[in-house]
Amino acid sequence: MERRIENELLESPASLNIQTLPGKPYPLGATWDGKGINFAVFSENADGVELCLFKAENEEDEYIKIKIEEVSHHIWHVYVPDLGPGQLYGYRVHGPYDPANGHRFNSNKLLLDPYAKAINGTIKWDDAVFGYEIGNPDEDLSFSETDSAGFIPKAVVIDNHFDWTGDALLEIPYHHTVIYEVHVKGFTILRDEIPEEIRGTYAAIAHPVTIKYLKELGITAVELMPVHHFAEDRHLLEKGLTNYWGYNTLGFFAPDARYSSNKEPGSQVTEFKEMVRALHKAGIEVILDVVYNHTAEGNHQGPTFSFKGLDNASYYRLVADEMRHYMDYTGTGNTLNVQLPNVLALIMDSLRYWVTEMHVDGFRFDLASAMARTLHETDSLGSFFNIIYQDPVISQVKLIAEPWDINEDGYMVGKFPVGWGEWNGIYRDQVRDFWRGCDIEMSVFAKRFTGSPDLYQGDDRRPTASINFITAHDGYTLHDLVSYEQKHNEANGEDNKDGENSNHSWNCGVEGPTDNPEINSLRDRQKRNFLTTMFLSQGVPMLVAGDEIGRTQNGNNNAYCHDDEISWLNWETADRQLLEFTKSLIHFCEDHPTFRRRRWFQDLPVAGTDVKDIMWFHPDGNQIPDEQWECNPARSFGVFLNGKGIRCVAPDGSKITDDHFYIIFHTGDQPIDFALPSEECGSEWHIVINTAENFIGENEYTIASADQLNVVGHCVVVLRCHANK
């Protein structure tokens, strides 16, 4: 379908020697071809669209408005010769202001291009950025005539050329992946070894000091918290706080300029690419935490930045019989309508752009359940997932879901399709409960330790579908998990009412910091217990930046609003012993395929023996009988992992074998004697990990299968037996 808009130009481009041509509807966004720029933007219900050109980010008035006259398939397009990279622009859109019917057009509001590849500046909060009059008794049914151009950041046209020097996606298999969740600024802002002028930026992540640290730690993939250009919340800024985490997206194609050391418009794109190239050269993948479930425009009382003014009804999920209001599955005021083809196209184009042009290796989808919704239900095979399966680019990268949203039917752990990994929130909660001494059944712990087959095996998924984590950016740090039982969010300015109340934590006897050496020793051991359990478990481990050095948020479990010392990594106070333990643990697990299996345990004897691939034992050395799996709490037990029972082959077709391992878990307070498995499992054992002694290596003392081992309270001990003995 094509139609032309005949209303008059408000400004004559000819008066400024600017020529316009019809241009093309694709690609959407602003595309420089070496001779000029093609502009294309979607709006189905608009009556008119104006392209506004600016010379500086903080200008209140555009130097020209170009009325777009060509419309193809609801895409408004124009070509402007002789414009080039660095050009700042925005849109004004004409149409009905009729909130009751879902329309919020207001040409007084400058709008960001949803396909902007770079954005210059940030929101300057003022009543002008709202489509209605703040303070009017009619609220959002009123109409604002105040111009917002001076308060809205401008889109930047970029030159997409970049010398990747042969760079390509790394395609590291999931079973060899160690994910490191990191905030670009918080990770490097206090790092003295990095030049001060680049700390807190993409360039700091790419710095040799950072890369050396990641390699020595054993990280294979950094999962960057949101780097899509985002808006800071007005109510937080008024309190002296900010949206530090960045889950408030304004531009789905634009890397946030606040993380760029080069402040020239558009330079953030080049700096981001340089970061990816440097990480790839070091063998480290880049995964983006992306927020496609909502935007920064909030609910019916929120501002007008982009989508709301371009075509509110064509981007958001509105209440069917009350279109003034928004369906809110995210707790942020709005939800993007993934059922609509233009929204699906926007998301897919964004994902594809970040893979093909920015070379990222995968995505972690925030509140992914909200994107799976069809009508009012949660549908794990909704249109979004089906279209990803059909895409030859996106379907081949790492896809990780945060499998929940705020609604009661939105908890979807274990329900995502084949090909997806999931943040396994059930793993997190039940392993936390196990180590704080709750009555967790043996069968429950066994499922989590072996990759959660109850969640993933029945759908032909692998253990690597489970992204195992103990902590994440949202909630306690690892240090706080063993130091606090109550949240302490007073610094957030909400009277400690925000944040999760149920943290599955244990303070080891005292709330917060203490000088008691016994409690501090127990806390240190508990941290090692959590890390050891996670890295020994089948699945993909995810470590949060700072947990390996004992970072604390002083009991704050919702530090989203703190761009300060509460959130930043303090390298001067780093726990060096914990860091060295974590390094050794990660490399130990990577060296042993027993802990990185691609396939499920079968609980069957390995050929030629009576020894199964996995076996569970009481402290007395007897196997745990079937009738005790569902009734006995998991407190003190051992698990035997057969190094000859890895039922898959190496890439060259050779059989994978390893040493045998016996892992002792003891959550009780008092020491206990453990008998080792019978000689058929192995005759000579060596301790290789002992969390009570902060030890990873190989003990020189040989322990015979007939011997007993005394294990102190709250401890993990790992023994190894060479498989050829």
XYZ file of N, CA and C in Angstrom, residues 105-241:
411
model
N -0.723 11.107 19.605
C 0.100 11.925 18.717
C 0.151 13.359 19.238
N 1.338 13.948 19.200
C 1.509 15.331 19.628
C 2.768 15.863 18.962
N 2.601 16.658 17.926
C 3.744 17.121 17.133
C 4.604 18.134 17.872
N 4.182 18.557 19.053
C 5.034 19.419 19.869
C 6.179 18.640 20.513
N 6.121 17.337 20.438
C 7.115 16.491 21.084
C 8.086 15.924 20.060
N 9.369 16.213 20.254
C 10.392 15.616 19.393
C 10.550 14.157 19.783
N 10.653 13.280 18.769
C 10.667 11.840 19.004
C 11.966 11.215 18.502
N 12.481 10.290 19.300
C 13.651 9.519 18.887
C 13.260 8.457 17.865
N 14.133 8.229 16.931
C 13.958 7.155 15.957
C 14.164 5.810 16.658
N 13.174 4.910 16.625
C 13.362 3.597 17.258
C 14.545 2.820 16.691
N 14.952 3.140 15.453
C 16.056 2.440 14.804
C 17.362 3.239 14.849
N 17.440 4.247 15.720
C 18.663 5.040 15.826
C 19.838 4.158 16.219
N 20.938 4.238 15.469
C 22.121 3.425 15.768
C 23.010 4.076 16.820
N 22.793 5.349 17.061
C 23.502 6.056 18.128
C 22.608 7.184 18.610
N 22.738 7.516 19.884
C 21.947 8.588 20.493
C 22.904 9.502 21.225
N 22.748 10.796 20.984
C 23.630 11.793 21.580
C 22.893 12.541 22.684
N 23.434 12.487 23.900
C 22.793 13.166 25.011
C 21.864 12.249 25.783
N 21.274 12.789 26.822
C 20.344 12.043 27.664
C 19.093 12.881 27.897
N 18.085 12.259 28.464
C 16.854 12.969 28.786
C 17.136 14.060 29.814
N 16.678 15.267 29.523
C 16.692 16.350 30.506
C 15.259 16.504 30.990
N 15.030 16.042 32.205
C 13.649 15.944 32.669
C 13.012 17.321 32.844
N 11.863 17.464 32.205
C 11.074 18.688 32.259
C 9.634 18.307 31.931
N 8.687 19.110 32.388
C 7.284 18.817 32.084
C 7.025 18.787 30.584
N 7.940 19.394 29.813
C 7.750 19.461 28.362
C 7.814 18.098 27.693
N 8.444 17.107 28.324
C 8.574 15.801 27.667
C 7.317 14.952 27.813
N 6.302 15.478 28.449
C 5.037 14.766 28.588
C 4.055 15.261 27.525
N 3.283 14.356 26.965
C 2.332 14.718 25.922
C 1.121 15.456 26.439
N 0.946 15.476 27.742
C -0.185 16.155 28.364
C 0.338 17.201 29.345
N -0.558 18.008 29.893
C -0.171 19.065 30.815
C -0.060 18.510 32.237
N 1.144 18.531 32.768
C 1.339 18.102 34.150
C 0.566 19.052 35.075
N -0.204 18.485 35.967
C -0.991 19.288 36.896
C -2.398 19.570 36.436
N -2.686 19.286 35.182
C -4.049 19.486 34.689
C -4.981 18.456 35.325
N -6.169 18.872 35.802
C -7.077 17.905 36.443
C -7.511 16.779 35.510
N -7.431 17.000 34.207
C -7.780 15.938 33.257
C -6.620 14.977 33.017
N -5.503 15.246 33.661
C -4.305 14.401 33.563
C -3.939 14.135 32.108
N -3.752 12.873 31.722
C -3.258 12.576 30.384
C -4.297 12.780 29.291
N -5.524 13.124 29.648
C -6.524 13.463 28.636
C -6.348 14.895 28.149
N -5.554 15.689 28.884
C -5.238 17.045 28.436
C -4.152 16.988 27.368
N -3.853 18.130 26.763
C -2.919 18.179 25.633
C -1.876 19.251 25.889
N -0.595 18.881 25.774
C 0.500 19.816 26.013
C 0.959 20.453 24.708
N 1.065 21.773 24.711
C 1.555 22.500 23.540
C 3.003 22.953 23.713
N 3.653 22.497 24.750
C 5.042 22.873 25.013
C 5.986 22.022 24.179
N 6.943 22.670 23.536
C 7.905 21.950 22.691
C 8.941 21.240 23.564
N 9.246 20.004 23.221
C 10.169 19.205 24.034
C 11.563 19.068 23.444
N 11.823 19.703 22.296
C 13.066 19.433 21.574
C 14.314 19.709 22.402
N 14.280 20.720 23.267
C 15.457 21.052 24.049
C 15.768 20.069 25.151
N 14.880 19.126 25.392
C 15.036 18.203 26.514
C 15.208 16.742 26.078
N 15.129 16.516 24.777
C 15.179 15.156 24.228
C 16.528 14.928 23.553
N 17.196 13.804 23.818
C 18.438 13.503 23.089
C 18.145 13.310 21.609
N 19.158 13.448 20.798
C 18.990 13.362 19.356
C 19.621 12.083 18.814
N 18.978 11.516 17.818
C 19.564 10.376 17.123
C 20.739 10.850 16.281
N 21.712 9.977 16.079
C 22.928 10.306 15.339
C 23.070 9.354 14.162
N 23.295 9.901 12.986
C 23.597 9.068 11.818
C 25.045 8.604 11.925
N 25.282 7.322 11.701
C 26.641 6.784 11.846
C 27.176 6.260 10.520
N 28.482 6.177 10.451
C 29.174 5.444 9.394
C 29.417 4.044 9.945
N 28.790 3.048 9.362
C 28.827 1.702 9.917
C 30.114 0.947 9.605
N 30.995 1.550 8.823
C 32.227 0.838 8.458
C 33.122 0.646 9.681
N 33.699 -0.562 9.797
C 34.637 -0.860 10.879
C 35.526 -2.006 10.430
N 36.795 -1.885 10.727
C 37.749 -2.926 10.349
C 37.772 -3.996 11.439
N 37.035 -5.074 11.207
C 36.965 -6.157 12.192
C 38.186 -7.075 12.134
N 39.021 -6.897 11.136
C 40.257 -7.701 10.978
C 39.997 -9.197 11.146
N 38.960 -9.676 10.478
C 38.669 -11.107 10.487
C 37.915 -11.603 11.688
N 37.450 -10.726 12.549
C 36.732 -11.152 13.755
C 35.444 -11.879 13.389
N 35.107 -12.886 14.184
C 33.870 -13.642 13.985
C 33.355 -14.115 15.340
N 32.099 -14.544 15.371
C 31.542 -15.086 16.602
C 32.359 -16.298 17.046
N 32.529 -16.453 18.354
C 33.403 -17.506 18.865
C 32.730 -18.872 18.910
N 31.429 -18.913 19.125
C 30.663 -20.160 19.148
C 31.223 -21.164 20.157
N 31.524 -20.682 21.346
C 31.992 -21.571 22.415
C 30.827 -22.446 22.857
N 30.989 -23.770 22.916
C 29.878 -24.634 23.329
C 29.417 -24.294 24.745
N 28.138 -24.502 24.997
C 27.581 -24.209 26.309
C 28.320 -24.961 27.417
N 28.708 -26.217 27.151
C 29.309 -27.002 28.234
C 30.737 -26.566 28.550
N 31.284 -25.658 27.759
C 32.583 -25.069 28.068
C 32.448 -23.590 28.447
N 31.233 -23.150 28.728
C 30.969 -21.735 28.979
C 30.932 -21.425 30.462
N 31.607 -20.360 30.840
C 31.518 -19.790 32.182
C 31.107 -18.332 32.006
N 29.907 -17.993 32.469
C 29.350 -16.657 32.264
C 29.699 -15.761 33.444
N 30.033 -14.525 33.137
C 30.392 -13.525 34.145
C 29.481 -12.318 33.951
N 28.527 -12.137 34.859
C 27.603 -11.005 34.738
C 28.291 -9.752 35.264
N 28.330 -8.707 34.431
C 29.150 -7.547 34.765
C 28.469 -6.257 34.311
N 28.633 -5.221 35.107
C 28.182 -3.878 34.758
C 29.387 -3.116 34.217
N 29.242 -2.520 33.031
C 30.385 -1.886 32.367
C 31.053 -0.861 33.273
N 30.255 0.002 33.880
C 30.849 1.053 34.707
C 31.330 0.504 36.051
N 30.456 -0.215 36.748
C 30.776 -0.652 38.096
C 31.998 -1.531 38.184
N 32.293 -2.280 37.130
C 33.415 -3.213 37.157
C 34.759 -2.495 37.096
N 34.812 -1.354 36.427
C 36.118 -0.744 36.147
C 36.310 0.645 36.747
N 35.270 1.260 37.304
C 35.368 2.665 37.694
C 36.380 2.891 38.810
N 36.639 1.889 39.647
C 37.592 2.031 40.753
C 38.878 1.240 40.515
N 39.106 0.835 39.286
C 40.288 0.006 38.985
C 41.495 0.894 38.705
N 42.398 0.997 39.673
C 43.522 1.932 39.564
C 44.454 1.612 38.406
N 44.562 0.329 38.046
C 45.503 -0.054 36.983
C 45.037 0.385 35.596
N 43.785 0.813 35.496
C 43.236 1.269 34.218
C 43.317 2.792 34.161
N 43.722 3.383 33.039
C 43.798 4.849 32.953
C 42.492 5.512 33.379
N 42.618 6.546 34.174
C 41.442 7.175 34.777
C 40.449 7.659 33.731
N 40.951 8.146 32.606
C 40.065 8.744 31.613
C 39.174 7.729 30.904
N 39.457 6.443 31.036
C 38.597 5.455 30.374
C 37.870 4.542 31.357
N 38.091 4.737 32.658
C 37.411 3.866 33.622
C 35.901 3.999 33.481
N 35.215 2.875 33.633
C 33.759 2.877 33.549
C 33.217 2.847 32.142
N 34.042 2.505 31.152
C 33.624 2.565 29.752
C 33.891 1.245 29.028
N 33.402 1.196 27.791
C 33.684 0.044 26.941
C 35.201 -0.129 26.779
N 35.908 0.983 26.653
C 37.365 0.913 26.477
C 38.029 0.281 27.691
N 37.459 0.490 28.880
C 38.029 -0.118 30.090
C 37.806 -1.620 30.109
N 36.666 -2.074 29.593
C 36.424 -3.514 29.492
C 37.411 -4.142 28.519
N 37.784 -3.378 27.490
C 38.719 -3.893 26.481
C 40.172 -3.732 26.894
N 40.430 -3.071 28.001
C 41.810 -2.795 28.411
C 42.531 -4.100 28.771
N 43.832 -4.197 28.494
C 44.581 -5.425 28.803
C 44.484 -5.856 30.260
N 44.363 -4.914 31.204
C 44.238 -5.277 32.618
C 42.956 -6.062 32.851
N 41.860 -5.600 32.247
C 40.583 -6.293 32.392
C 40.626 -7.659 31.737
N 41.130 -7.711 30.530
C 41.152 -8.976 29.802
C 42.048 -9.996 30.494
N 43.172 -9.550 31.004
C 44.044 -10.460 31.749
C 43.318 -11.021 32.967
N 42.598 -10.170 33.666
C 41.867 -10.616 34.847
C 40.820 -11.661 34.478
N 40.063 -11.401 33.422
C 39.013 -12.334 32.998
C 39.609 -13.675 32.579
N 40.722 -13.633 31.863
C 41.355 -14.878 31.416
C 41.894 -15.667 32.595
N 42.539 -14.992 33.523
C 43.082 -15.692 34.689
C 41.975 -16.272 35.556
N 40.846 -15.593 35.604
C 39.716 -16.090 36.378
C 39.089 -17.312 35.723
N 39.167 -17.391 34.389
C 38.600 -18.535 33.674
C 37.282 -18.240 33.005
N 36.991 -16.957 32.791
C 35.731 -16.549 32.183
C 35.770 -16.780 30.676
N 34.687 -17.299 30.126
C 34.592 -17.480 28.674
C 33.562 -16.557 28.042
N 32.699 -15.929 28.848
C 31.670 -15.035 28.297
C 31.325 -13.961 29.317
N 31.395 -12.703 28.908
C 30.900 -11.627 29.759
C 29.452 -11.345 29.364
N 28.585 -11.307 30.366
C 27.183 -10.945 30.136
C 27.015 -9.518 30.641
N 26.975 -8.567 29.704
C 26.921 -7.156 30.057
C 25.507 -6.762 30.451
N 25.368 -6.194 31.632
C 24.089 -5.611 31.998
C 23.741 -4.531 30.981
N 22.474 -4.110 30.884
C 21.998 -3.345 29.715
C 22.930 -2.238 29.247
N 23.266 -2.310 27.968
C 24.045 -1.260 27.316
C 23.252 -0.576 26.219
N 22.023 -1.048 25.935
C 21.140 -0.274 25.073
C 20.902 1.084 25.722
N 20.856 2.141 24.936
C 20.672 3.481 25.494
C 19.385 3.527 26.310
N 19.500 3.983 27.551
C 18.355 3.934 28.457
C 18.094 5.304 29.081
N 16.932 5.457 29.691
C 16.542 6.705 30.355
C 16.664 6.547 31.859
N 17.108 7.588 32.503
C 17.127 7.637 33.956
C 15.766 8.121 34.453
N 15.283 7.523 35.536
C 13.951 7.841 36.034
C 13.932 9.187 36.746
N 12.885 9.981 36.459
C 12.784 11.311 37.041
C 12.711 11.258 38.567
N 11.886 10.328 39.080
C 11.702 10.292 40.524
C 12.978 9.884 41.252
N 13.837 9.107 40.590
C 15.110 8.739 41.199
C 16.083 9.914 41.193
N 16.145 10.632 40.082
C 17.038 11.779 39.998
C 16.676 12.835 41.035
N 15.388 12.999 41.280
C 14.948 13.981 42.271
C 15.368 13.585 43.684
N 15.630 12.296 43.891
C 16.112 11.813 45.193
C 17.635 11.750 45.262
N 18.296 12.157 44.195
C 19.747 12.039 44.156
C 20.221 10.655 43.784
N 19.325 9.844 43.213
C 19.642 8.484 42.794
C 19.556 8.402 41.273
